[in-house]
PDB file of C-alpha atoms in Angstrom:
ATOM      1  CA  MET A  63      26.514 -23.464  69.963  1.00 62.00           C
ATOM      2  CA  LEU A  64      29.762 -22.280  68.441  1.00 61.00           C
ATOM      3  CA  TRP A  65      28.883 -23.504  64.981  1.00 62.00           C
ATOM      4  CA  ILE A  66      25.649 -21.523  65.054  1.00 65.00           C
ATOM      5  CA  LEU A  67      27.606 -18.349  65.750  1.00 58.00           C
ATOM      6  CA  VAL A  68      29.968 -19.168  62.883  1.00 58.00           C
ATOM      7  CA  VAL A  69      27.061 -19.630  60.467  1.00 57.00           C
ATOM      8  CA  LEU A  70      25.443 -16.393  61.581  1.00 59.00           C
ATOM      9  CA  ALA A  71      28.703 -14.536  61.160  1.00 59.00           C
ATOM     10  CA  ALA A  72      29.148 -15.971  57.676  1.00 59.00           C
ATOM     11  CA  LEU A  73      25.640 -14.898  56.722  1.00 57.00           C
ATOM     12  CA  ILE A  74      26.243 -11.394  58.010  1.00 62.00           C
ATOM     13  CA  VAL A  75      29.492 -11.143  56.057  1.00 53.00           C
ATOM     14  CA  ALA A  76      27.812 -12.447  52.876  1.00 54.00           C
ATOM     15  CA  ALA A  77      24.964  -9.962  53.237  1.00 54.00           C
ATOM     16  CA  SER A  78      27.394  -7.111  53.774  1.00 55.00           C
ATOM     17  CA  ALA A  79      29.488  -8.227  50.803  1.00 52.00           C
ATOM     18  CA  SER A  80      26.412  -8.334  48.540  1.00 59.00           C
ATOM     19  CA  LYS A  81      25.668  -4.753  49.481  1.00 65.00           C
ATOM     20  CA  LEU A  82      29.231  -3.628  49.055  1.00 70.00           C
ATOM     21  CA  PHE A  83      30.060  -5.544  45.870  1.00 77.00           C
ATOM     22  CA  GLY A  84      28.092  -6.109  42.682  1.00 83.00           C
ATOM     23  CA  SER A  85      28.474  -7.889  39.368  1.00 87.00           C
ATOM     24  CA  ILE A  86      27.549  -7.051  35.799  1.00 91.00           C
ATOM     25  CA  THR A  87      27.465  -9.140  32.618  1.00 92.00           C
ATOM     26  CA  VAL A  88      28.274  -7.377  29.358  1.00 93.00           C
ATOM     27  CA  LEU A  89      26.856  -9.224  26.356  1.00 94.00           C
ATOM     28  CA  GLU A  90      28.557  -9.741  23.001  1.00 94.00           C
ATOM     29  CA  TYR A  91      26.753  -6.837  21.311  1.00 93.00           C
ATOM     30  CA  GLU A  92      27.248  -4.462  24.249  1.00 94.00           C
ATOM     31  CA  ARG A  93      29.991  -2.264  25.624  1.00 94.00           C
ATOM     32  CA  ALA A  94      30.119  -0.861  29.152  1.00 94.00           C
ATOM     33  CA  LEU A  95      31.687   2.400  30.261  1.00 95.00           C
ATOM     34  CA  LYS A  96      33.290   2.026  33.709  1.00 93.00           C
ATOM     35  CA  PHE A  97      33.232   5.002  36.054  1.00 94.00           C
ATOM     36  CA  VAL A  98      35.134   5.119  39.358  1.00 93.00           C
ATOM     37  CA  ARG A  99      34.120   7.937  41.674  1.00 91.00           C
ATOM     38  CA  GLY A 100      32.426   9.627  38.736  1.00 89.00           C
ATOM     39  CA  ARG A 101      35.411   9.486  36.415  1.00 93.00           C
ATOM     40  CA  TYR A 102      35.567   7.425  33.250  1.00 93.00           C
ATOM     41  CA  VAL A 103      38.386   4.863  33.524  1.00 93.00           C
ATOM     42  CA  ASP A 104      37.778   2.074  31.008  1.00 92.00           C
ATOM     43  CA  LEU A 105      35.588   0.581  28.273  1.00 93.00           C
ATOM     44  CA  ALA A 106      34.574  -2.962  29.166  1.00 92.00           C
ATOM     45  CA  GLY A 107      33.947  -5.558  26.475  1.00 92.00           C
ATOM     46  CA  PRO A 108      31.835  -8.753  26.755  1.00 93.00           C
ATOM     47  CA  GLY A 109      32.266 -10.637  30.026  1.00 93.00           C
ATOM     48  CA  LEU A 110      31.392 -10.810  33.748  1.00 93.00           C
ATOM     49  CA  TYR A 111      32.689  -8.037  36.003  1.00 92.00           C
ATOM     50  CA  ARG A 112      32.612  -7.544  39.766  1.00 89.00           C
ATOM     51  CA  TYR A 113      32.926  -4.091  41.261  1.00 87.00           C
ATOM     52  CA  PHE A 114      32.697  -2.098  44.475  1.00 86.00           C
ATOM     53  CA  ARG A 115      29.235  -0.538  44.567  1.00 83.00           C
ATOM     54  CA  ARG A 116      30.115   2.585  46.515  1.00 86.00           C
ATOM     55  CA  THR A 117      32.730   3.829  44.066  1.00 89.00           C
ATOM     56  CA  THR A 118      32.135   2.097  40.727  1.00 91.00           C
ATOM     57  CA  THR A 119      29.298   2.292  38.203  1.00 91.00           C
ATOM     58  CA  PHE A 120      28.800   1.002  34.656  1.00 93.00           C
ATOM     59  CA  ARG A 121      26.913   2.467  31.705  1.00 93.00           C
ATOM     60  CA  VAL A 122      25.975  -0.267  29.215  1.00 94.00           C
ATOM     61  CA  ILE A 123      25.586   0.722  25.525  1.00 94.00           C
ATOM     62  CA  ASP A 124      23.970  -1.421  22.839  1.00 94.00           C
ATOM     63  CA  THR A 125      26.125  -1.367  19.669  1.00 94.00           C
ATOM     64  CA  ARG A 126      23.678  -3.146  17.382  1.00 94.00           C
ATOM     65  CA  PRO A 127      22.073  -1.233  14.458  1.00 95.00           C
ATOM     66  CA  THR A 128      19.078   0.751  15.669  1.00 94.00           C
ATOM     67  CA  HIS A 129      16.098   1.802  13.547  1.00 94.00           C
ATOM     68  CA  VAL A 130      14.700   5.256  14.116  1.00 93.00           C
ATOM     69  CA  ILE A 131      11.714   6.972  12.516  1.00 91.00           C
ATOM     70  CA  VAL A 132      11.519  10.719  12.145  1.00 89.00           C
ATOM     71  CA  PRO A 133       7.782  11.498  11.955  1.00 88.00           C
ATOM     72  CA  GLY A 134       6.251  13.628   9.238  1.00 83.00           C
ATOM     73  CA  GLN A 135       7.810  17.073   8.901  1.00 80.00           C
ATOM     74  CA  GLU A 136       6.111  19.761   6.797  1.00 82.00           C
ATOM     75  CA  VAL A 137       8.841  21.460   4.789  1.00 83.00           C
ATOM     76  CA  LEU A 138       8.661  24.063   2.018  1.00 81.00           C
ATOM     77  CA  SER A 139      10.369  23.099  -1.225  1.00 82.00           C
ATOM     78  CA  SER A 140      12.441  25.600  -3.172  1.00 82.00           C
ATOM     79  CA  ASP A 141       9.370  26.570  -5.230  1.00 79.00           C
ATOM     80  CA  GLY A 142       7.191  27.155  -2.155  1.00 79.00           C
ATOM     81  CA  VAL A 143       5.251  23.863  -2.058  1.00 79.00           C
ATOM     82  CA  ALA A 144       4.492  22.508   1.432  1.00 80.00           C
ATOM     83  CA  ILE A 145       5.633  18.870   1.438  1.00 82.00           C
ATOM     84  CA  LYS A 146       5.185  16.505   4.364  1.00 84.00           C
ATOM     85  CA  ALA A 147       7.985  13.958   4.611  1.00 86.00           C
ATOM     86  CA  SER A 148       9.136  11.355   7.129  1.00 88.00           C
ATOM     87  CA  ILE A 149      12.426   9.455   7.380  1.00 90.00           C
ATOM     88  CA  LEU A 150      13.378   5.905   8.283  1.00 92.00           C
ATOM     89  CA  ALA A 151      17.031   5.673   9.312  1.00 94.00           C
ATOM     90  CA  VAL A 152      19.424   3.055  10.707  1.00 96.00           C
ATOM     91  CA  TYR A 153      22.395   3.957  12.900  1.00 96.00           C
ATOM     92  CA  ARG A 154      24.697   2.276  15.383  1.00 95.00           C
ATOM     93  CA  VAL A 155      27.138   3.325  18.084  1.00 95.00           C
ATOM     94  CA  ILE A 156      30.740   2.826  16.956  1.00 95.00           C
ATOM     95  CA  ASP A 157      32.444   4.770  19.770  1.00 94.00           C
ATOM     96  CA  PRO A 158      30.517   4.404  23.053  1.00 95.00           C
ATOM     97  CA  LYS A 159      32.875   6.711  24.931  1.00 94.00           C
ATOM     98  CA  VAL A 160      32.299   9.634  22.563  1.00 94.00           C
ATOM     99  CA  ALA A 161      28.563   8.913  22.261  1.00 93.00           C
ATOM    100  CA  VAL A 162      28.081   9.026  26.040  1.00 93.00           C
ATOM    101  CA  LEU A 163      30.602  11.643  27.096  1.00 93.00           C
ATOM    102  CA  GLY A 164      30.259  13.908  24.067  1.00 90.00           C
ATOM    103  CA  ILE A 165      26.502  14.577  24.275  1.00 90.00           C
ATOM    104  CA  ASP A 166      23.746  14.127  26.809  1.00 89.00           C
ATOM    105  CA  ASN A 167      21.391  12.175  24.476  1.00 92.00           C
ATOM    106  CA  PHE A 168      22.814  10.708  21.281  1.00 93.00           C
ATOM    107  CA  THR A 169      19.414   9.320  20.214  1.00 92.00           C
ATOM    108  CA  GLY A 170      17.992  12.841  20.248  1.00 92.00           C
ATOM    109  CA  ALA A 171      21.006  14.010  18.256  1.00 93.00           C
ATOM    110  CA  VAL A 172      20.174  11.479  15.534  1.00 94.00           C
ATOM    111  CA  HIS A 173      16.618  12.853  15.279  1.00 93.00           C
ATOM    112  CA  THR A 174      17.860  16.427  15.156  1.00 92.00           C
ATOM    113  CA  GLN A 175      20.464  15.841  12.451  1.00 94.00           C
ATOM    114  CA  LEU A 176      17.979  13.917  10.297  1.00 93.00           C
ATOM    115  CA  GLN A 177      15.463  16.750  10.581  1.00 92.00           C
ATOM    116  CA  VAL A 178      18.115  19.277   9.571  1.00 92.00           C
ATOM    117  CA  ALA A 179      19.148  17.128   6.608  1.00 92.00           C
ATOM    118  CA  LEU A 180      15.532  16.694   5.511  1.00 90.00           C
ATOM    119  CA  ARG A 181      14.913  20.436   5.554  1.00 89.00           C
ATOM    120  CA  ALA A 182      18.122  21.082   3.634  1.00 91.00           C
ATOM    121  CA  VAL A 183      17.285  18.535   0.915  1.00 89.00           C
ATOM    122  CA  VAL A 184      13.606  19.416   0.487  1.00 87.00           C
ATOM    123  CA  GLY A 185      14.150  23.154   0.878  1.00 86.00           C
ATOM    124  CA  GLY A 186      16.745  23.214  -1.890  1.00 86.00           C
ATOM    125  CA  THR A 187      14.806  21.193  -4.471  1.00 84.00           C
ATOM    126  CA  PRO A 188      11.634  21.941  -6.495  1.00 84.00           C
ATOM    127  CA  ALA A 189       8.624  19.751  -5.758  1.00 79.00           C
ATOM    128  CA  GLU A 190       8.526  18.153  -9.209  1.00 76.00           C
ATOM    129  CA  GLU A 191      12.215  17.255  -9.034  1.00 82.00           C
ATOM    130  CA  LEU A 192      11.691  15.702  -5.593  1.00 81.00           C
ATOM    131  CA  LEU A 193       9.097  13.369  -7.074  1.00 77.00           C
ATOM    132  CA  GLN A 194      11.155  12.558 -10.153  1.00 79.00           C
ATOM    133  CA  LYS A 195      14.471  12.009  -8.317  1.00 81.00           C
ATOM    134  CA  ARG A 196      13.190  10.479  -5.109  1.00 81.00           C
ATOM    135  CA  GLY A 197      15.749   7.693  -5.372  1.00 83.00           C
ATOM    136  CA  ASP A 198      18.613  10.208  -5.067  1.00 85.00           C
ATOM    137  CA  LEU A 199      17.393  11.660  -1.762  1.00 87.00           C
ATOM    138  CA  PRO A 200      18.793   8.937   0.584  1.00 89.00           C
ATOM    139  CA  ALA A 201      22.351   9.638  -0.587  1.00 91.00           C
ATOM    140  CA  GLN A 202      21.831  13.366   0.021  1.00 91.00           C
ATOM    141  CA  LEU A 203      20.470  12.715   3.516  1.00 91.00           C
ATOM    142  CA  LEU A 204      23.482  10.536   4.342  1.00 93.00           C
ATOM    143  CA  SER A 205      25.949  13.110   3.043  1.00 93.00           C
ATOM    144  CA  ILE A 206      24.395  15.864   5.181  1.00 93.00           C
ATOM    145  CA  ALA A 207      23.578  14.024   8.426  1.00 93.00           C
ATOM    146  CA  GLY A 208      26.381  11.445   8.377  1.00 93.00           C
ATOM    147  CA  PRO A 209      29.473  13.600   9.167  1.00 94.00           C
ATOM    148  CA  PRO A 210      28.013  15.399  12.239  1.00 94.00           C
ATOM    149  CA  LEU A 211      26.858  12.083  13.700  1.00 95.00           C
ATOM    150  CA  ALA A 212      30.263  10.510  13.050  1.00 94.00           C
ATOM    151  CA  GLN A 213      31.799  13.173  15.280  1.00 94.00           C
ATOM    152  CA  LEU A 214      29.489  11.927  18.057  1.00 93.00           C
ATOM    153  CA  GLY A 215      30.645   8.315  17.729  1.00 94.00           C
ATOM    154  CA  LEU A 216      27.646   7.255  15.635  1.00 95.00           C
ATOM    155  CA  GLU A 217      27.493   5.674  12.187  1.00 95.00           C
ATOM    156  CA  LEU A 218      24.484   6.531  10.039  1.00 95.00           C
ATOM    157  CA  GLN A 219      24.099   3.412   7.898  1.00 94.00           C
ATOM    158  CA  SER A 220      21.001   4.346   5.900  1.00 93.00           C
ATOM    159  CA  ALA A 221      18.393   7.073   5.638  1.00 91.00           C
ATOM    160  CA  SER A 222      15.424   6.905   3.290  1.00 87.00           C
ATOM    161  CA  LEU A 223      12.198   8.798   2.792  1.00 84.00           C
ATOM    162  CA  ARG A 224       9.367   6.827   4.288  1.00 82.00           C
ATOM    163  CA  ASP A 225       6.576   9.111   3.057  1.00 79.00           C
ATOM    164  CA  LEU A 226       6.453  12.087   0.726  1.00 79.00           C
ATOM    165  CA  THR A 227       3.044  13.750   0.717  1.00 77.00           C
ATOM    166  CA  LEU A 228       1.841  16.673  -1.366  1.00 72.00           C
ATOM    167  CA  PRO A 229      -1.193  18.903  -0.667  1.00 66.00           C
ATOM    168  CA  GLY A 230      -4.468  17.618  -2.071  1.00 60.00           C
ATOM    169  CA  ASP A 231      -4.793  20.135  -4.899  1.00 61.00           C
ATOM    170  CA  LEU A 232      -1.213  19.505  -6.057  1.00 60.00           C
ATOM    171  CA  LYS A 233      -1.800  15.751  -6.040  1.00 55.00           C
ATOM    172  CA  LYS A 234      -4.586  16.261  -8.576  1.00 57.00           C
ATOM    173  CA  ILE A 235      -2.435  18.558 -10.713  1.00 56.00           C
ATOM    174  CA  PHE A 236       0.529  16.171 -10.740  1.00 60.00           C
ATOM    175  CA  SER A 237      -1.731  13.223 -11.574  1.00 57.00           C
ATOM    176  CA  GLN A 238      -3.108  15.187 -14.546  1.00 60.00           C
ATOM    177  CA  VAL A 239       0.430  16.011 -15.669  1.00 58.00           C
ATOM    178  CA  VAL A 240       1.439  12.351 -15.481  1.00 55.00           C
ATOM    179  CA  ARG A 241      -1.692  11.287 -17.361  1.00 61.00           C
ATOM    180  CA  ALA A 242      -1.060  13.880 -20.093  1.00 63.00           C
ATOM    181  CA  ARG A 243       2.546  12.736 -20.375  1.00 65.00           C
ATOM    182  CA  GLN A 244       1.465   9.094 -20.763  1.00 62.00           C
ATOM    183  CA  GLU A 245      -1.169  10.018 -23.339  1.00 61.00           C
ATOM    184  CA  GLY A 246       1.478  11.965 -25.275  1.00 70.00           C
ATOM    185  CA  LEU A 247       3.795   8.955 -25.248  1.00 67.00           C
ATOM    186  CA  ALA A 248       0.953   6.722 -26.466  1.00 68.00           C
ATOM    187  CA  ALA A 249       0.153   9.135 -29.305  1.00 71.00           C
ATOM    188  CA  LEU A 250       3.833   9.261 -30.240  1.00 75.00           C
ATOM    189  CA  GLU A 251       4.040   5.479 -30.405  1.00 75.00           C
ATOM    190  CA  LYS A 252       0.856   5.371 -32.511  1.00 73.00           C
ATOM    191  CA  ALA A 253       2.312   7.936 -34.919  1.00 75.00           C
ATOM    192  CA  ARG A 254       5.514   5.925 -35.185  1.00 76.00           C
ATOM    193  CA  GLY A 255       3.510   2.808 -35.998  1.00 76.00           C
ATOM    194  CA  GLU A 256       1.495   4.632 -38.667  1.00 74.00           C
ATOM    195  CA  THR A 257       4.698   6.047 -40.166  1.00 78.00           C
ATOM    196  CA  ALA A 258       6.199   2.565 -40.353  1.00 76.00           C
ATOM    197  CA  ALA A 259       3.015   1.241 -42.006  1.00 73.00           C
ATOM    198  CA  LEU A 260       3.030   4.034 -44.577  1.00 72.00           C
ATOM    199  CA  ARG A 261       6.698   3.424 -45.289  1.00 77.00           C
ATOM    200  CA  SER A 262       5.929  -0.277 -45.856  1.00 77.00           C
ATOM    201  CA  LEU A 263       3.047   0.607 -48.204  1.00 71.00           C
ATOM    202  CA  ALA A 264       5.278   2.999 -50.139  1.00 74.00           C
ATOM    203  CA  ASN A 265       7.878   0.273 -50.585  1.00 74.00           C
ATOM    204  CA  ALA A 266       5.171  -2.137 -51.747  1.00 73.00           C
ATOM    205  CA  ALA A 267       3.827   0.421 -54.233  1.00 73.00           C
ATOM    206  CA  GLN A 268       7.293   0.851 -55.724  1.00 75.00           C
ATOM    207  CA  MET A 269       7.658  -2.930 -56.100  1.00 75.00           C
ATOM    208  CA  VAL A 270       4.227  -3.200 -57.823  1.00 70.00           C
ATOM    209  CA  GLN A 271       5.118  -0.322 -60.110  1.00 73.00           C
ATOM    210  CA  ARG A 272       8.298  -2.072 -61.177  1.00 75.00           C
ATOM    211  CA  ASN A 273       6.562  -5.466 -61.513  1.00 75.00           C
ATOM    212  CA  PRO A 274       2.737  -5.186 -62.077  1.00 72.00           C
ATOM    213  CA  GLN A 275       2.255  -8.989 -62.008  1.00 69.00           C
ATOM    214  CA  LEU A 276       2.852  -8.910 -58.229  1.00 66.00           C
ATOM    215  CA  MET A 277      -0.578  -7.304 -57.718  1.00 67.00           C
ATOM    216  CA  GLN A 278      -2.373 -10.168 -59.466  1.00 66.00           C
ATOM    217  CA  LEU A 279      -0.398 -12.789 -57.596  1.00 68.00           C
ATOM    218  CA  ARG A 280      -1.120 -11.061 -54.275  1.00 67.00           C
ATOM    219  CA  LEU A 281      -4.831 -10.890 -55.095  1.00 66.00           C
ATOM    220  CA  LEU A 282      -4.931 -14.594 -55.906  1.00 66.00           C
ATOM    221  CA  GLN A 283      -3.115 -15.358 -52.658  1.00 68.00           C
ATOM    222  CA  VAL A 284      -5.640 -13.384 -50.603  1.00 66.00           C
ATOM    223  CA  LEU A 285      -8.640 -14.938 -52.355  1.00 65.00           C
ATOM    224  CA  GLU A 286      -7.206 -18.403 -51.864  1.00 67.00           C
ATOM    225  CA  GLN A 287      -7.235 -17.861 -48.082  1.00 67.00           C
ATOM    226  CA  GLN A 288     -10.922 -16.844 -47.992  1.00 66.00           C
ATOM    227  CA  PRO A 289     -13.598 -19.577 -48.224  1.00 66.00           C
ATOM    228  CA  GLY A 290     -16.640 -19.617 -50.554  1.00 62.00           C
ATOM    229  CA  HIS A 291     -15.304 -17.633 -53.493  1.00 58.00           C
ATOM    230  CA  THR A 292     -15.020 -18.304 -57.227  1.00 62.00           C
ATOM    231  CA  VAL A 293     -12.522 -16.313 -59.213  1.00 59.00           C
ATOM    232  CA  VAL A 294     -13.287 -15.566 -62.877  1.00 59.00           C
ATOM    233  CA  LEU A 295     -10.308 -14.529 -64.953  1.00 55.00           C
ATOM    234  CA  GLY A 296     -10.464 -13.059 -68.438  1.00 53.00           C
ATOM    235  CA  VAL A 297      -7.978 -14.767 -70.731  1.00 50.00           C
ATOM    236  CA  PRO A 298      -7.576 -14.593 -74.497  1.00 51.00           C
ATOM    237  CA  GLY A 299      -9.351 -17.971 -75.016  1.00 51.00           C
ATOM    238  CA  GLY A 300     -12.471 -17.084 -73.031  1.00 50.00           C
ATOM    239  CA  VAL A 301     -13.730 -16.940 -69.427  1.00 47.00           C
ATOM    240  CA  VAL A 302     -12.195 -19.577 -67.159  1.00 47.00           C
ATOM    241  CA  PRO A 303     -13.658 -20.105 -63.633  1.00 52.00           C
ATOM    242  CA  VAL A 304     -11.095 -21.030 -60.979  1.00 51.00           C
ATOM    243  CA  PRO A 305     -12.908 -22.742 -58.053  1.00 52.00           C
ATOM    244  CA  ARG A 306     -11.518 -22.418 -54.517  1.00 49.00           C
ATOM    245  CA  GLY A 307      -8.995 -25.102 -53.680  1.00 49.00           C
ATOM    246  CA  SER A 308      -7.397 -25.334 -57.074  1.00 47.00           C
ATOM    247  CA  SER A 309      -3.792 -24.365 -57.365  1.00 46.00           C
ATOM    248  CA  PRO A 310      -3.685 -21.086 -59.229  1.00 47.00           C
ATOM    249  CA  GLY A 311      -0.981 -20.829 -61.803  1.00 45.00           C
ATOM    250  CA  VAL A 312       0.472 -17.835 -63.486  1.00 44.00           C
ATOM    251  CA  VAL A 313      -2.225 -16.705 -65.958  1.00 43.00           C
ATOM    252  CA  GLU A 314      -1.684 -13.931 -68.427  1.00 43.00           C
ATOM    253  CA  GLY A 315      -4.538 -11.536 -68.878  1.00 43.00           C
ATOM    254  CA  ASP A 316      -6.720  -9.195 -66.834  1.00 46.00           C
ATOM    255  CA  ILE A 317      -8.960  -9.910 -63.875  1.00 43.00           C
ATOM    256  CA  GLY A 318     -12.536  -9.998 -65.052  1.00 42.00           C
ATOM    257  CA  ALA A 319     -14.748 -10.302 -61.954  1.00 40.00           C
ATOM    258  CA  GLN A 320     -15.053 -11.686 -58.450  1.00 42.00           C
ATOM    259  CA  GLU A 321     -18.166 -13.040 -56.754  1.00 39.00           C
TER     260      GLU A 321
END
C-alpha cells in the first residue's frame, strides 16, 4: 500500500513540475530572446533550455534570409507617367534584440521602407530612363531602403523590380519608338555597306584605269565560270573561237563578241 502512495506522489510532483517548468529548443538558424518577468535578460543561441513558466518567456527569431514581395504600386514618374511597379526583396535579421525591441513589427517595416524607396526612385526619374536603365534601379533601392532597415537590426541583401508596367497607350508609343530606332539602325548599316561597296568599286576603277588589261582578264575569268558559252576574240590574224574549258591565255587585241 505504501508503494502505491509513493507512485501517486511522484506522479503528482511530475505533473506539477511540468506545469511549472518548460523547455525550448533553439535551432541552429534561430535566436531566442529571453524575458524574465517581462524584462529582456539574454539572447539564447542554439540549444535546449529549461525555464520557469510563471516568470520566463522566450521569443524565437528566424535569422535565415527571408523573401518578401511588395505588390504593385502605382507611382508617378518625374514626367507625370503613371507606372505600376512591384519589388522582390531579400532580407535577414542580424540583430534580433534590436529587431524585436526597436519596433513592433519588423516585417511591416521592411514593406514600408521598400515602398518609400520605390516612390523615391520612380518619382525622381523619367519614364523612358526607367526603361533604359532598369538594371541600375536595384542599387538605388538598396541605397535608400538599406540604411533605415540596418538601424532596426535588419540587413537588406537584395531588392529588384519584379514588374514595371506602363499604361496601354504608352506601351504602344514606346514600342513604335523602339521599332523606329531599330529601323534607323538597319538603314544605317545598309548605308555603310553601300558606302563600302562603292569605295571598293572606286578602287577597282582606278586599278583598271592604270592597267586596262585587267578588265579583259576579269571578263575571261567570269566567262570561264559560267557554263555553255563560247568566247570569240578579235585578234590581228583573224577570229579565234575559245570554247569553254580551254585555258585562256593572255591574248592581245579587242573583244569581238560573246554568245
